[in-house]
Amino acid sequence: MRDHYAPRSTVGVAARMIYLNKTCFNGLYRVNSRNKFNVPVGRYVDPVIADEENITACHKALKKTELENRRFSEMPTVDADFIYIDPPYDATFTNYLAGGFHKSSQEELREVAGAWAAQGSRVMISNSDTALIRKLYSGPEWQINEVRAGRMINSNPKGRKAVVELVIRNYD
Ligand SMILES: C[S@@+](CC[C@H](N)C(=O)[O-])C[C@H]1O[C@@H](n2cnc3c(N)ncnc32)[C@H](O)[C@@H]1O
């Protein structure tokens, strides 16, 4: 399915995506350096692939929504937006895209988030609880809260448990 099935319709592309998401390792989406989806097969006995109720609910929620896929640095800026950023987390798996997401990307993201905050948007960012992230968002415009989050995606099975993460905001 991953390597040999080439859907011709957008519905076929969506169906393949759902199939791969529900049957590959822990619902992870990751591509290799040639931009090919390369998540291994997951270990499921009887995965629910076509969850009609959920797909219908998503369909309703997304009906009036426009989705775009672009780099955060190329997001058009609109003041008074609510912006939630869920970037590749510091010091964890970051190779979603070719090139990875390293310290310089976290620094650039903070610059961009700061610009959005300065123009009047409400900005919320989630990330790992690391020294780098705490330092990047130590400025007076940011408040940091710790939250416990259940995590299923971790190459080490012992790591698949609740971890402390940070939610960073520029508003109360
Ligand atoms: C923690 S995941 C977000 C998961 C998402 N919130 C969800 O529930 O499926 C981080 C995402 O950031 C994306 N990403 C990586 N580099 C990016 C960049 N420069 N600009 C925008 N998105 C990027 C990755 O492709 C990945 O989907």
XYZ file of N, CA, C and O and ligand atoms in Angstrom:
715
model
N 0.844 -1.200 0.000
C 0.000 0.000 0.000
C 0.879 1.251 0.000
O 0.654 2.191 -0.752
N 1.912 1.220 0.812
C 2.801 2.376 0.951
C 3.567 2.640 -0.335
O 3.660 3.773 -0.805
N 4.099 1.594 -0.931
C 5.028 1.781 -2.044
C 4.419 1.523 -3.424
O 4.937 2.003 -4.423
N 3.345 0.760 -3.487
C 2.896 0.296 -4.803
C 1.509 0.776 -5.199
O 1.084 0.550 -6.314
N 0.801 1.429 -4.295
C -0.557 1.849 -4.648
C -0.542 3.347 -4.921
O -0.194 4.145 -4.059
N -0.883 3.725 -6.133
C -0.863 5.147 -6.504
C -2.287 5.590 -6.835
O -2.753 5.412 -7.960
N -2.999 6.141 -5.851
C -4.393 6.533 -6.103
C -4.473 7.616 -7.162
O -3.587 8.476 -7.250
N -5.555 7.573 -7.930
C -5.701 8.596 -8.971
C -6.645 9.722 -8.548
O -6.642 10.786 -9.124
N -7.464 9.467 -7.546
C -8.408 10.516 -7.119
C -8.017 11.056 -5.749
O -7.279 10.409 -4.996
N -8.528 12.238 -5.406
C -8.231 12.803 -4.082
C -8.854 11.932 -2.982
O -8.283 11.812 -1.894
N -10.000 11.328 -3.275
C -10.625 10.438 -2.290
C -9.715 9.230 -2.063
O -9.508 8.781 -0.924
N -9.133 8.726 -3.157
C -8.204 7.594 -3.033
C -6.973 7.969 -2.210
O -6.497 7.188 -1.382
N -6.476 9.173 -2.406
C -5.306 9.641 -1.637
C -5.672 9.709 -0.154
O -4.917 9.258 0.718
N -6.881 10.246 0.137
C -7.317 10.361 1.537
C -7.487 8.973 2.156
O -7.081 8.734 3.302
N -8.082 8.041 1.388
C -8.311 6.689 1.913
C -6.976 6.010 2.205
O -6.809 5.356 3.243
N -6.007 6.191 1.324
C -4.694 5.588 1.562
C -4.052 6.192 2.812
O -3.457 5.498 3.628
N -4.186 7.513 2.955
C -3.606 8.184 4.130
C -4.197 7.627 5.420
O -3.481 7.324 6.383
N -5.524 7.489 5.438
C -6.191 6.967 6.645
C -5.740 5.527 6.897
O -5.421 5.146 8.030
N -5.698 4.736 5.840
C -5.266 3.340 5.994
C -3.853 3.271 6.595
O -3.606 2.541 7.560
N -2.943 4.054 6.030
C -1.550 4.012 6.523
C -1.466 4.543 7.953
O -0.754 4.005 8.797
N -2.235 5.612 8.229
C -2.199 6.205 9.564
C -2.694 5.223 10.625
O -2.187 5.190 11.749
N -3.684 4.424 10.257
C -4.285 3.508 11.244
C -3.563 2.166 11.327
O -3.847 1.383 12.242
N -2.699 1.867 10.384
C -2.060 0.547 10.410
C -0.530 0.619 10.584
O 0.089 -0.389 10.888
N 0.047 1.805 10.372
C 1.500 1.910 10.563
C 1.811 2.275 12.021
O 0.918 2.559 12.811
N 3.075 2.296 12.348
C 3.542 2.418 13.724
C 2.980 3.646 14.456
O 3.319 4.790 14.125
N 2.109 3.368 15.422
C 1.610 4.383 16.360
C 1.060 5.654 15.723
O 1.139 6.737 16.315
N 0.545 5.554 14.512
C -0.071 6.724 13.893
C 0.902 7.813 13.489
O 0.528 8.952 13.223
N 2.171 7.435 13.411
C 3.206 8.427 13.088
C 3.174 8.785 11.592
O 2.908 7.938 10.752
N 3.418 10.052 11.285
C 3.630 10.462 9.893
C 5.068 10.940 9.763
O 5.487 11.866 10.449
N 5.798 10.309 8.887
C 7.216 10.669 8.724
C 7.627 10.349 7.298
O 7.140 9.382 6.712
N 8.501 11.176 6.730
C 8.986 10.901 5.371
C 10.513 10.805 5.392
O 11.162 11.312 6.309
N 11.060 10.160 4.365
C 12.516 10.052 4.277
C 13.081 11.229 3.466
O 12.348 12.157 3.105
N 14.373 11.173 3.180
C 15.005 12.322 2.521
C 14.474 12.518 1.096
O 14.651 13.576 0.509
N 13.823 11.494 0.533
C 13.206 11.668 -0.795
C 11.726 12.008 -0.683
O 10.974 11.903 -1.644
N 11.316 12.388 0.531
C 9.940 12.802 0.787
C 8.938 11.668 0.656
O 7.762 11.890 0.377
N 9.395 10.434 0.836
C 8.503 9.261 0.755
C 8.118 8.844 2.170
O 8.989 8.714 3.046
N 6.843 8.592 2.378
C 6.344 8.103 3.662
C 7.083 6.815 4.021
O 7.116 5.879 3.223
N 7.690 6.759 5.192
C 8.512 5.573 5.502
C 8.280 5.024 6.905
O 9.197 4.497 7.533
N 7.054 5.136 7.393
C 6.757 4.587 8.717
C 6.556 3.072 8.583
O 5.863 2.619 7.678
N 7.169 2.269 9.476
C 6.987 0.822 9.377
C 5.580 0.376 9.794
O 4.841 1.135 10.423
N 5.272 -0.855 9.444
C 3.974 -1.429 9.790
C 3.826 -1.472 11.309
O 4.781 -1.787 12.024
N 2.628 -1.141 11.800
C 2.393 -1.178 13.238
C 1.991 -2.575 13.694
O 1.732 -3.452 12.878
N 1.961 -2.764 15.004
C 1.552 -4.071 15.537
C 0.146 -3.954 16.087
O -0.036 -3.597 17.240
N -0.833 -4.173 15.260
C -2.224 -4.095 15.695
C -2.903 -5.414 15.374
O -2.664 -5.993 14.317
N -3.780 -5.855 16.262
C -4.512 -7.097 15.996
C -5.687 -6.798 15.069
O -5.873 -7.451 14.046
N -6.465 -5.794 15.415
C -7.665 -5.529 14.623
C -7.925 -4.023 14.603
O -8.873 -3.540 15.221
N -7.093 -3.277 13.915
C -7.229 -1.812 13.993
C -8.529 -1.325 13.349
O -8.979 -1.889 12.353
N -9.114 -0.299 13.958
C -10.278 0.337 13.333
C -9.725 1.276 12.271
O -9.038 2.243 12.589
N -9.974 0.974 11.032
C -9.421 1.798 9.949
C -10.452 2.838 9.513
O -10.175 4.031 9.528
N -11.646 2.387 9.151
C -12.677 3.328 8.705
C -13.636 3.588 9.862
O -14.629 2.887 10.037
N -13.329 4.595 10.680
C -14.172 4.959 11.816
C -15.176 5.994 11.302
O -14.928 7.191 11.313
N -16.309 5.484 10.854
C -17.258 6.331 10.129
C -17.719 7.528 10.964
O -17.778 8.660 10.470
N -17.996 7.269 12.234
C -18.504 8.341 13.092
C -17.478 9.483 13.202
O -17.800 10.659 13.045
N -16.221 9.093 13.416
C -15.173 10.111 13.565
C -14.903 10.832 12.240
O -14.743 12.054 12.196
N -14.880 10.065 11.152
C -14.616 10.692 9.846
C -15.730 11.681 9.511
O -15.489 12.793 9.020
N -16.972 11.316 9.850
C -18.098 12.213 9.576
C -18.002 13.467 10.449
O -18.252 14.586 9.981
N -17.609 13.287 11.707
C -17.459 14.445 12.608
C -16.352 15.369 12.094
O -16.499 16.597 12.078
N -15.244 14.785 11.628
C -14.148 15.595 11.066
C -14.632 16.335 9.821
O -14.328 17.514 9.617
N -15.382 15.640 9.012
C -15.913 16.244 7.784
C -16.735 17.488 8.119
O -16.556 18.547 7.522
N -17.600 17.355 9.129
C -18.440 18.503 9.523
C -17.578 19.639 10.038
O -17.753 20.796 9.675
N -16.629 19.297 10.914
C -15.796 20.338 11.529
C -14.944 21.057 10.489
O -14.670 22.248 10.600
N -14.551 20.342 9.466
C -13.619 20.917 8.486
C -14.317 21.574 7.301
O -13.670 22.174 6.453
N -15.648 21.463 7.267
C -16.369 21.947 6.087
C -16.111 23.412 5.773
O -15.987 23.800 4.629
N -16.046 24.229 6.828
C -15.844 25.665 6.587
C -14.404 26.057 6.884
O -14.126 27.180 7.265
N -13.525 25.110 6.780
C -12.131 25.358 7.132
C -11.251 25.253 5.904
O -11.467 24.390 5.061
N -10.292 26.137 5.821
C -9.342 26.048 4.718
C -8.011 25.552 5.289
O -7.492 26.153 6.236
N -7.512 24.476 4.776
C -6.244 23.935 5.266
C -5.141 24.273 4.280
O -5.309 24.119 3.072
N -4.027 24.731 4.794
C -2.882 24.994 3.930
C -1.659 24.354 4.544
O -1.566 24.224 5.755
N -0.753 23.974 3.706
C 0.449 23.306 4.170
C 1.639 24.143 3.730
O 1.934 24.234 2.538
N 2.273 24.793 4.681
C 3.457 25.587 4.332
C 4.344 25.760 5.561
O 3.919 25.487 6.677
N 5.551 26.203 5.336
C 6.479 26.381 6.444
C 6.003 27.503 7.353
O 5.402 28.466 6.878
N 6.297 27.376 8.654
C 5.784 28.386 9.592
C 6.301 29.770 9.243
O 5.624 30.769 9.426
N 7.523 29.817 8.699
C 8.093 31.115 8.357
C 7.376 31.769 7.178
O 7.545 32.962 6.935
N 6.547 30.998 6.476
C 5.832 31.544 5.312
C 4.351 31.738 5.586
O 3.567 31.933 4.662
N 3.978 31.648 6.856
C 2.566 31.855 7.198
C 2.219 33.313 7.011
O 2.913 34.188 7.509
N 1.124 33.618 6.291
C 0.734 35.021 6.193
C 0.339 35.506 7.586
O -0.294 34.770 8.339
N 0.748 36.694 7.954
C 0.452 37.150 9.308
C -0.799 38.010 9.330
O -0.949 38.923 8.521
N -1.676 37.684 10.242
C -2.919 38.421 10.401
C -3.010 38.797 11.863
O -2.836 37.937 12.729
N -3.261 40.071 12.166
C -3.324 40.418 13.583
C -4.607 39.868 14.198
O -5.550 39.535 13.508
N -4.585 39.743 15.525
C -5.736 39.278 16.295
C -6.153 37.848 15.959
O -7.278 37.455 16.193
N -5.282 37.091 15.390
C -5.556 35.670 15.206
C -5.263 34.917 16.497
O -4.494 35.377 17.338
N -5.863 33.726 16.622
C -5.387 32.777 17.616
C -4.494 31.787 16.872
O -4.913 31.191 15.871
N -3.267 31.637 17.343
C -2.307 30.785 16.642
C -1.810 29.711 17.595
O -1.227 30.020 18.634
N -2.088 28.462 17.275
C -1.551 27.355 18.068
C -0.431 26.699 17.271
O -0.622 26.342 16.108
N 0.713 26.561 17.906
C 1.881 25.988 17.235
C 2.262 24.691 17.935
O 2.517 24.689 19.141
N 2.287 23.614 17.185
C 2.649 22.294 17.726
C 3.850 21.797 16.921
O 3.716 20.942 16.059
N 5.025 22.369 17.189
C 6.192 22.096 16.332
C 6.828 20.750 16.688
O 6.461 20.144 17.697
N 7.776 20.270 15.895
C 8.593 19.154 16.348
C 9.216 19.554 17.687
O 9.719 20.666 17.839
N 9.105 18.665 18.698
C 9.518 19.018 20.049
C 11.034 18.937 20.200
O 11.671 18.043 19.649
N 11.562 19.876 20.974
C 13.000 19.896 21.230
C 13.437 18.586 21.887
O 12.738 18.055 22.757
N 14.589 18.085 21.492
C 15.227 16.904 22.104
C 14.383 15.636 21.996
O 14.478 14.735 22.804
N 13.505 15.591 20.987
C 12.768 14.354 20.738
C 12.895 14.073 19.247
O 13.652 14.738 18.538
N 12.101 13.133 18.771
C 12.075 12.849 17.343
C 11.697 14.108 16.565
O 10.691 14.739 16.859
N 12.526 14.506 15.598
C 12.205 15.734 14.862
C 12.277 15.560 13.357
O 12.082 16.508 12.610
N 12.551 14.330 12.915
C 12.753 14.152 11.470
C 11.464 13.905 10.703
O 11.343 12.957 9.950
N 10.475 14.768 10.927
C 9.239 14.632 10.163
C 9.505 14.948 8.701
O 8.966 14.343 7.799
N 10.324 15.960 8.484
C 10.598 16.424 7.130
C 12.088 16.304 6.875
O 12.883 16.361 7.810
N 12.451 16.168 5.605
C 13.873 16.127 5.264
C 14.534 17.370 5.845
O 14.007 18.469 5.758
N 15.681 17.205 6.465
C 16.381 18.365 7.025
C 16.190 18.498 8.520
O 16.976 19.155 9.193
N 15.140 17.867 9.060
C 14.956 17.885 10.507
C 14.555 19.248 11.054
O 14.261 20.186 10.308
N 14.525 19.348 12.361
C 14.077 20.570 13.032
C 14.963 20.718 14.257
O 14.763 20.065 15.274
N 15.993 21.535 14.128
C 17.020 21.576 15.154
C 16.967 22.884 15.937
O 16.023 23.646 15.814
N 18.041 23.131 16.717
C 18.062 24.313 17.578
C 17.782 25.588 16.787
O 17.009 26.449 17.221
N 18.398 25.699 15.603
C 18.195 26.929 14.823
C 16.729 27.075 14.403
O 16.214 28.195 14.315
N 16.039 25.945 14.176
C 14.612 26.021 13.814
C 13.795 26.473 15.023
O 12.869 27.283 14.896
N 14.152 25.964 16.221
C 13.431 26.401 17.430
C 13.651 27.895 17.652
O 12.723 28.624 18.026
N 14.869 28.356 17.374
C 15.159 29.787 17.560
C 14.377 30.627 16.552
O 13.804 31.661 16.892
N 14.328 30.149 15.321
C 13.597 30.883 14.286
C 12.103 30.913 14.625
O 11.436 31.939 14.466
N 11.609 29.785 15.130
C 10.190 29.722 15.498
C 9.870 30.737 16.599
O 8.850 31.411 16.567
N 10.771 30.844 17.571
C 10.542 31.821 18.636
C 10.500 33.246 18.060
O 9.666 34.069 18.451
N 11.382 33.533 17.081
C 11.367 34.862 16.457
C 10.015 35.120 15.790
O 9.417 36.183 15.946
N 9.556 34.138 15.027
C 8.299 34.291 14.292
C 7.131 34.397 15.273
O 6.247 35.258 15.127
N 7.140 33.547 16.311
C 6.057 33.586 17.307
C 6.055 34.941 18.012
O 4.995 35.506 18.297
N 7.246 35.477 18.268
C 7.352 36.784 18.906
C 6.747 37.875 18.024
O 6.072 38.789 18.516
N 6.963 37.762 16.717
C 6.399 38.749 15.788
C 4.876 38.643 15.763
O 4.164 39.657 15.744
N 4.360 37.420 15.797
C 2.891 37.250 15.825
C 2.319 37.829 17.112
O 1.273 38.464 17.101
N 3.031 37.582 18.223
C 2.565 38.106 19.507
C 2.581 39.628 19.475
O 1.636 40.289 19.921
N 3.649 40.195 18.908
C 3.792 41.654 18.883
C 2.720 42.317 18.028
O 2.359 43.468 18.263
N 2.197 41.621 17.057
C 1.171 42.230 16.199
C -0.234 42.059 16.779
O -1.223 42.430 16.156
N -0.326 41.441 17.964
C -1.622 41.377 18.645
C -2.308 40.029 18.587
O -3.443 39.890 19.038
N -1.661 39.026 18.039
C -2.274 37.701 18.016
C -2.098 37.019 19.357
O -1.160 37.316 20.095
N -3.026 36.109 19.649
C -2.839 35.255 20.816
C -2.137 33.988 20.335
O -2.597 33.326 19.406
N -1.010 33.699 20.975
C -0.153 32.617 20.498
C -0.009 31.560 21.596
O 0.276 31.895 22.745
N -0.215 30.315 21.226
C 0.004 29.197 22.157
C 0.940 28.197 21.486
O 0.756 27.849 20.321
N 1.945 27.780 22.236
C 2.954 26.867 21.698
C 3.120 25.706 22.665
O 3.221 25.918 23.875
N 3.160 24.497 22.164
C 3.513 23.374 23.040
C 4.908 22.898 22.653
O 5.303 22.971 21.486
N 5.653 22.423 23.649
C 7.001 21.928 23.360
C 7.499 21.105 24.554
O 6.808 20.994 25.563
N 8.684 20.532 24.410
C 9.272 19.754 25.506
C 9.703 20.678 26.640
O 9.981 21.859 26.423
N 9.819 20.072 27.818
C 10.338 20.817 28.961
C 11.857 20.675 28.960
O 12.408 19.796 29.619
N 12.521 21.528 28.188
C 13.991 21.473 28.133
C 14.552 22.863 28.442
O 13.844 23.870 28.350
N 15.843 22.870 28.751
C 16.494 24.140 29.085
C 16.413 25.104 27.898
O 16.181 26.308 28.073
N 16.585 24.574 26.689
C 16.544 25.444 25.499
C 15.184 26.134 25.384
O 15.113 27.361 25.195
N 14.115 25.374 25.504
C 12.779 25.954 25.316
C 12.476 26.947 26.441
O 11.967 28.041 26.193
N 12.833 26.596 27.676
C 12.591 27.528 28.782
C 13.373 28.835 28.571
O 12.885 29.918 28.866
N 14.584 28.707 28.034
C 15.400 29.903 27.800
C 14.813 30.738 26.654
O 14.693 31.967 26.767
N 14.418 30.055 25.568
C 13.893 30.796 24.411
C 12.657 31.615 24.786
O 12.462 32.716 24.277
N 11.815 31.056 25.679
C 10.557 31.732 26.009
C 10.601 32.353 27.405
O 9.594 32.423 28.099
N 11.782 32.798 27.809
C 11.906 33.385 29.153
C 11.536 34.872 29.169
O 11.506 35.493 30.231
N 11.270 35.452 28.000
C 10.942 36.878 27.934
C 9.628 37.200 28.623
O 8.795 36.317 28.844
N 9.407 38.486 28.979
C 8.229 38.868 29.757
C 6.902 38.667 29.016
O 5.844 38.614 29.649
N 6.936 38.572 27.693
C 5.665 38.399 26.971
C 5.126 36.979 27.054
O 3.989 36.713 26.711
N 5.967 36.035 27.549
C 5.546 34.618 27.557
C 5.268 34.127 28.964
O 6.003 34.436 29.897
N 4.219 33.355 29.121
C 4.021 32.620 30.374
C 4.056 31.129 30.063
O 3.571 30.682 29.014
N 4.652 30.381 30.985
C 4.881 28.960 30.745
C 4.120 28.133 31.769
O 4.223 28.398 32.968
N 3.368 27.159 31.308
C 2.711 26.212 32.209
C 3.190 24.800 31.905
O 3.399 24.458 30.741
N 3.314 24.011 32.965
C 3.667 22.601 32.764
C 2.382 21.796 32.653
O 1.452 22.018 33.419
N 2.339 20.882 31.723
C 1.178 19.986 31.618
C 1.686 18.558 31.502
O 2.784 18.312 30.995
N 0.879 17.620 31.969
C 1.226 16.213 31.798
C 0.501 15.714 30.557
O -0.694 15.889 30.422
N 1.255 15.121 29.644
C 0.655 14.674 28.383
C 0.975 13.198 28.171
O 2.112 12.774 28.356
N -0.029 12.431 27.797
C 0.191 11.015 27.469
C 0.788 10.942 26.082
O 0.302 11.572 25.164
N 1.860 10.208 25.929
C 2.542 10.144 24.627
C 2.647 8.707 24.144
O 3.211 7.862 24.835
N 2.130 8.448 22.971
C 2.216 7.092 22.414
C 3.405 6.927 21.491
O 3.855 5.825 21.224
N 3.904 8.022 20.935
C 4.972 7.891 19.944
C 6.317 8.099 20.620
O 6.659 9.195 21.034
N 7.032 7.008 20.776
C 8.378 7.086 21.333
C 9.088 5.810 20.903
O 8.533 4.723 21.013
N 10.316 5.923 20.405
C 11.013 4.727 19.926
C 11.309 3.777 21.085
O 11.429 2.576 20.911
N 11.397 4.321 22.311
C 11.616 3.485 23.482
C 10.260 3.241 24.162
O 9.651 4.182 24.658
N 9.767 1.966 24.189
C 8.437 1.711 24.754
C 8.284 2.233 26.165
O 7.210 2.677 26.563
N 9.384 2.251 26.944
C 9.291 2.755 28.317
C 9.024 4.256 28.322
O 8.644 4.831 29.335
N 9.292 4.900 27.182
C 9.038 6.341 27.095
C 7.587 6.657 26.771
O 7.190 7.807 26.767
N 6.778 5.611 26.487
C 5.385 5.870 26.103
C 4.503 5.980 27.334
O 3.735 5.114 27.656
N 4.683 7.067 28.072
C 3.860 7.299 29.259
C 3.689 8.799 29.408
O 4.177 9.568 28.574
N 3.018 9.191 30.475
C 2.776 10.627 30.645
C 4.095 11.349 30.894
O 4.919 10.903 31.686
N 4.303 12.443 30.184
C 5.512 13.232 30.387
C 5.097 14.682 30.630
O 4.006 15.078 30.268
N 6.008 15.411 31.255
C 5.720 16.832 31.468
C 6.117 17.591 30.208
O 7.219 17.417 29.691
N 5.194 18.368 29.703
C 5.489 19.226 28.555
C 5.131 20.657 28.918
O 4.518 20.903 29.958
N 5.532 21.556 28.051
C 5.270 22.968 28.331
C 4.208 23.522 27.382
O 4.201 23.201 26.198
N 3.335 24.329 27.942
C 2.414 25.127 27.131
C 2.795 26.579 27.373
O 2.821 27.043 28.517
N 3.123 27.244 26.291
C 3.660 28.601 26.381
C 2.650 29.543 25.726
O 2.165 29.255 24.623
N 2.316 30.638 26.411
C 1.301 31.560 25.870
C 1.723 33.011 26.067
O 2.480 33.315 26.992
N 1.171 33.872 25.255
C 1.433 35.310 25.434
C 0.179 36.006 25.950
O 0.084 37.225 25.847
N -0.778 35.253 26.493
C -2.023 35.835 26.992
C -2.465 35.052 28.225
O -1.978 33.955 28.474
N -3.405 35.602 28.999
C -3.883 34.927 30.223
C -4.967 33.929 29.915
O -5.785 34.152 29.064
C 4.411 17.538 16.830
S 4.005 17.425 15.105
C 2.409 18.153 15.007
C 1.322 17.137 15.103
C -0.083 17.680 14.873
N -0.433 18.710 15.822
C -1.071 16.537 14.951
O -1.844 16.437 15.902
O -1.051 15.696 14.053
C 5.045 18.650 14.348
C 4.699 18.977 12.896
O 5.491 20.073 12.430
C 5.709 19.902 11.043
N 6.849 20.728 10.615
C 8.171 20.421 10.633
N 8.914 21.466 10.187
C 8.030 22.459 9.885
C 8.180 23.784 9.384
N 9.369 24.314 9.100
N 7.075 24.531 9.211
C 5.846 24.026 9.505
N 5.639 22.774 9.987
C 6.730 22.000 10.168
C 5.945 18.403 10.905
O 5.667 17.971 9.607
C 4.944 17.838 11.918
O 3.719 17.535 11.287
